[in-house]
Amino acid sequence: MNSKIKMNLYAFLTVLIWGSGFPFTRMIGDQISSYSLGFIRCFCSAVVLLIIGKIIQIRKPFHKKDLLWFFLSGALGFSLYFTLFSIGLETLSSAMGSIITAMTPIFVAIAATKLYGERINWIGWVSIFCAFGGVVALLLWNGVISISTGAVWMLLSAIAFAGYNLLNRKFANMGYTDIEVATYSAIFGAIQTLVFLPQTIQDMLRADMASNLSAVYLGVAAGAIAYYLWSKALALAERTSEVTNYLFINPLIAAVIGFLMLREMPDMGTFVGGVIIIVSVVVFSTKGNPEQP
């Protein structure tokens, strides 16, 4: 299996797991607060990734100054992102939340051209905006919507996650492996959310078993495992946007899982927008990048 196929496989498996995160978060509801859920996800992610790292013997951070970058990465990809994500889904449906986070590749693609000099040809840019058009079709199929507070929080989470993806490329250039980046970022994310530990204990004692298990699932699967796979995909990619464009598939996945778990019935807009998104991602992956000289 060549690196291109591996990259696409890792990216697809990641968004498949992340797509389930939206309905699972919605299912928890007010059983566990957004801040407590942020701590649970960070803590579980850090523990699982530390175990994996211990088995494969990851290296320590190379320099003390690198800890500051991991602190930032821990906030953008874990503590801040998880918390904003959960707050946004307090008032948004799982499908709507996934649609807003699908804007992440737009932020990444634009920023990567400035920060890392990544090149995207005209087919790539057309594919990006066609995929975004598919997101808009999902969003507006049943009429114009009003921008809610939840949408603003979810948009901020998308911006934070875009920053995490950009930092992944920086860490790769510094010589860190994918598992090292995910592990140290998760550790700092857990440290940053320790302030919510007392509230988390109270929330988990009051919550039912299904909500507690869902929270653990979000930390282990949608946290540690998915981030590990995502980092491996980014490490294999020639361009960051090759991987992050897979986030456009999230609305379709979230809609399907939302139907299976919460009986949310997808409308025709989901199918139309989903086809546009998938076709655009395929075109971008195969034709959206200029050949290397």
C-alpha positions as CSV (number, residue, x, y, z in Angstrom):
1,M,0.0,0.0,0.0
2,N,1.6,3.3,-1.1
3,S,1.7,6.4,1.0
4,K,-1.0,8.2,-1.0
5,I,-3.5,5.3,-0.3
6,K,-2.5,5.2,3.4
7,M,-3.0,8.9,3.7
8,N,-6.5,8.8,2.3
9,L,-7.4,5.7,4.4
10,Y,-6.2,7.3,7.6
11,A,-8.1,10.6,6.8
12,F,-11.3,8.8,5.9
13,L,-11.2,6.6,9.1
14,T,-10.6,9.8,11.2
15,V,-13.6,11.7,9.8
16,L,-15.8,8.6,10.1
17,I,-15.0,8.5,13.9
18,W,-15.2,12.3,14.2
19,G,-18.6,12.3,12.4
20,S,-19.9,10.1,15.3
21,G,-18.8,12.7,17.8
22,F,-21.6,15.1,16.9
23,P,-24.6,12.8,17.8
24,F,-22.7,11.3,20.8
25,T,-22.2,14.8,22.1
26,R,-25.8,15.7,21.5
27,M,-27.0,12.5,23.2
28,I,-25.1,13.5,26.4
29,G,-27.1,16.7,26.4
30,D,-27.1,18.5,29.8
31,Q,-26.1,15.4,31.7
32,I,-22.5,16.5,31.6
33,S,-21.5,20.2,31.2
34,S,-19.5,21.3,28.2
35,Y,-16.5,22.2,30.4
36,S,-16.6,18.8,32.1
37,L,-16.9,17.0,28.8
38,G,-13.9,19.0,27.6
39,F,-11.8,17.7,30.5
40,I,-13.0,14.1,30.1
41,R,-12.1,14.1,26.4
42,C,-8.7,15.7,27.1
43,F,-7.9,13.3,30.0
44,C,-8.9,10.1,28.2
45,S,-7.0,11.2,25.0
46,A,-3.9,11.9,27.0
47,V,-4.0,8.6,28.9
48,V,-4.6,6.4,25.8
49,L,-2.0,8.2,23.8
50,L,0.5,8.0,26.6
51,I,0.0,4.2,26.7
52,I,0.5,4.0,23.0
53,G,3.6,6.2,23.3
54,K,5.0,4.1,26.0
55,I,4.6,1.0,24.0
56,I,6.3,2.4,20.9
57,Q,8.8,4.4,23.0
58,I,8.2,8.0,21.8
59,R,11.0,10.5,22.4
60,K,10.9,13.4,24.8
61,P,10.5,17.0,23.5
62,F,13.8,18.0,21.9
63,H,14.0,21.5,23.4
64,K,12.4,23.3,26.3
65,K,11.1,26.0,23.9
66,D,9.2,23.3,22.1
67,L,7.0,22.9,25.2
68,L,5.5,26.3,24.4
69,W,4.5,25.1,21.0
70,F,2.9,22.0,22.5
71,F,1.1,24.1,25.0
72,L,-0.4,26.1,22.1
73,S,-1.2,22.9,20.2
74,G,-2.8,21.4,23.2
75,A,-5.2,24.4,23.4
76,L,-6.0,24.6,19.7
77,G,-6.5,20.9,19.2
78,F,-7.7,19.7,22.5
79,S,-8.8,21.9,25.5
80,L,-10.1,24.9,23.6
81,Y,-11.4,23.0,20.6
82,F,-13.2,20.3,22.7
83,T,-14.8,23.0,25.0
84,L,-15.9,25.3,22.1
85,F,-17.2,22.2,20.3
86,S,-19.4,21.1,23.2
87,I,-20.7,24.6,23.9
88,G,-21.7,25.0,20.3
89,L,-23.6,21.7,20.3
90,E,-25.7,22.8,23.3
91,T,-27.9,24.7,20.9
92,L,-27.1,23.2,17.5
93,S,-28.1,19.9,15.9
94,S,-25.3,17.4,15.2
95,A,-25.8,18.0,11.4
96,M,-25.6,21.8,11.7
97,G,-22.5,21.6,13.9
98,S,-20.7,19.4,11.5
99,I,-21.6,21.7,8.6
100,I,-20.0,24.6,10.3
101,T,-16.8,22.7,11.2
102,A,-16.6,21.7,7.6
103,M,-15.3,25.2,7.0
104,T,-12.0,24.2,8.6
105,P,-10.3,23.2,5.3
106,I,-11.0,26.7,3.9
107,F,-9.1,28.3,6.8
108,V,-6.3,25.7,6.5
109,A,-5.8,26.0,2.8
110,I,-5.6,29.8,2.8
111,A,-3.3,30.0,5.8
112,A,-1.0,27.2,4.5
113,T,-0.4,29.1,1.3
114,K,0.9,32.0,3.4
115,L,2.7,30.2,6.2
116,Y,4.2,27.2,4.3
117,G,4.1,28.3,0.7
118,E,1.8,25.4,-0.2
119,R,0.6,25.6,-3.8
120,I,-3.0,24.9,-4.9
121,N,-3.8,25.1,-8.6
122,W,-7.1,26.5,-10.0
123,I,-8.7,23.1,-10.0
124,G,-7.9,22.8,-6.3
125,W,-9.4,26.2,-5.4
126,V,-12.5,25.4,-7.5
127,S,-12.9,22.1,-5.7
128,I,-12.6,23.8,-2.3
129,F,-15.3,26.3,-3.1
130,C,-17.5,23.7,-4.7
131,A,-17.2,21.6,-1.6
132,F,-18.1,24.6,0.4
133,G,-21.0,25.1,-1.9
134,G,-22.1,21.6,-0.9
135,V,-22.0,22.7,2.7
136,V,-24.1,25.7,1.9
137,A,-26.6,23.5,0.1
138,L,-26.9,21.4,3.3
139,L,-27.3,24.5,5.4
140,L,-29.8,26.4,3.3
141,W,-31.8,23.6,1.6
142,N,-34.9,24.3,3.8
143,G,-34.6,28.1,3.7
144,V,-32.5,30.9,5.1
145,I,-31.4,30.3,8.8
146,S,-30.5,32.8,11.5
147,I,-27.0,32.8,13.0
148,S,-27.2,31.5,16.6
149,T,-24.8,31.9,19.4
150,G,-24.1,28.2,19.1
151,A,-23.0,28.7,15.5
152,V,-20.5,31.4,16.6
153,W,-19.0,29.0,19.2
154,M,-18.8,26.2,16.6
155,L,-17.1,28.6,14.1
156,L,-14.5,29.5,16.7
157,S,-13.9,25.7,17.3
158,A,-13.3,25.3,13.5
159,I,-10.8,28.1,13.6
160,A,-9.0,26.6,16.6
161,F,-8.8,23.2,14.9
162,A,-7.4,24.8,11.7
163,G,-4.6,26.2,13.8
164,Y,-3.9,22.7,15.2
165,N,-3.6,21.3,11.7
166,L,-1.2,24.0,10.7
167,L,0.9,23.4,13.8
168,N,1.1,19.7,12.9
169,R,3.0,20.6,9.7
170,K,5.4,22.8,11.8
171,F,6.1,19.9,14.2
172,A,6.7,17.6,11.3
173,N,9.3,20.0,10.0
174,M,10.9,20.1,13.4
175,G,11.4,16.3,13.3
176,Y,8.5,15.1,15.6
177,T,6.5,12.1,14.7
178,D,2.7,12.0,14.4
179,I,2.2,10.1,17.7
180,E,4.6,12.5,19.5
181,V,2.6,15.5,18.4
182,A,-0.7,14.0,19.3
183,T,0.5,12.7,22.7
184,Y,2.2,15.9,24.0
185,S,-0.6,18.1,22.7
186,A,-3.2,15.9,24.5
187,I,-1.1,16.1,27.8
188,F,-1.0,19.8,27.7
189,G,-4.7,19.9,26.8
190,A,-5.5,17.8,29.9
191,I,-3.4,20.0,32.1
192,Q,-5.2,23.1,30.8
193,T,-8.6,21.6,31.7
194,L,-7.7,20.4,35.2
195,V,-9.5,23.4,36.6
196,F,-12.7,21.6,35.6
197,L,-11.9,18.4,37.5
198,P,-14.1,19.1,40.6
199,Q,-17.1,20.0,38.4
200,T,-16.4,16.9,36.3
201,I,-16.6,14.6,39.3
202,Q,-19.9,16.0,40.3
203,D,-21.3,15.8,36.8
204,M,-20.3,12.2,36.3
205,L,-21.8,11.2,39.6
206,R,-25.1,12.7,38.6
207,A,-25.1,11.6,35.0
208,D,-26.6,8.3,33.8
209,M,-24.4,5.4,32.6
210,A,-25.1,6.0,28.9
211,S,-23.9,9.6,29.2
212,N,-20.7,8.6,31.1
213,L,-19.9,5.9,28.5
214,S,-20.5,8.3,25.7
215,A,-18.1,10.8,27.2
216,V,-15.4,8.2,27.6
217,Y,-16.0,7.1,23.9
218,L,-15.6,10.7,22.8
219,G,-12.3,10.8,24.7
220,V,-10.9,7.5,23.6
221,A,-12.2,7.1,20.0
222,A,-13.0,10.6,18.8
223,G,-10.0,11.8,20.8
224,A,-7.0,9.6,21.1
225,I,-7.5,7.1,18.2
226,A,-8.9,9.7,15.8
227,Y,-6.1,12.2,16.5
228,Y,-3.5,9.5,16.1
229,L,-4.9,8.5,12.7
230,W,-5.3,12.2,11.7
231,S,-1.7,13.0,12.6
232,K,-0.5,10.0,10.5
233,A,-2.5,11.3,7.5
234,L,-0.9,14.7,7.9
235,A,2.6,13.3,8.1
236,L,2.1,11.4,4.8
237,A,0.5,14.3,3.0
238,E,2.4,16.5,0.6
239,R,0.0,19.4,1.4
240,T,-2.0,20.0,4.6
241,S,-5.1,20.7,2.5
242,E,-5.1,17.2,1.0
243,V,-6.0,15.8,4.4
244,T,-8.2,18.6,5.9
245,N,-10.5,18.6,2.8
246,Y,-11.8,15.3,4.2
247,L,-13.6,17.4,6.8
248,F,-16.1,18.3,4.1
249,I,-17.4,14.7,4.4
250,N,-18.3,15.2,8.1
251,P,-21.8,16.7,7.6
252,L,-22.8,13.6,5.6
253,I,-21.4,11.2,8.1
254,A,-22.9,13.1,11.0
255,A,-26.3,13.1,9.3
256,V,-26.3,9.4,8.7
257,I,-25.1,8.5,12.3
258,G,-27.5,11.1,13.7
259,F,-30.3,9.3,11.9
260,L,-29.2,5.9,13.2
261,M,-28.7,7.1,16.8
262,L,-31.2,10.0,17.3
263,R,-33.7,9.3,14.4
264,E,-32.8,12.6,12.8
265,M,-34.2,12.2,9.3
266,P,-31.9,13.5,6.6
267,D,-33.6,15.6,3.9
268,M,-32.9,15.8,0.2
269,G,-30.5,18.6,0.9
270,T,-28.3,16.2,2.8
271,F,-28.1,13.9,-0.2
272,V,-27.5,16.7,-2.7
273,G,-25.0,18.5,-0.6
274,G,-23.3,15.2,0.3
275,V,-22.8,14.3,-3.4
276,I,-21.3,17.7,-4.1
277,I,-19.0,17.4,-1.1
278,I,-17.7,13.9,-1.9
279,V,-17.2,14.6,-5.6
280,S,-15.3,17.9,-4.8
281,V,-13.0,16.1,-2.3
282,V,-12.2,13.4,-4.9
283,V,-11.4,16.0,-7.5
284,F,-9.2,17.9,-5.2
285,S,-7.4,14.8,-4.0
286,T,-6.6,13.7,-7.6
287,K,-6.4,17.0,-9.6
288,G,-6.1,19.8,-7.1
289,N,-2.3,20.0,-6.6
290,P,0.3,20.9,-9.1
291,E,2.9,18.3,-9.9
292,Q,6.2,18.6,-8.1
293,P,9.0,19.8,-10.3
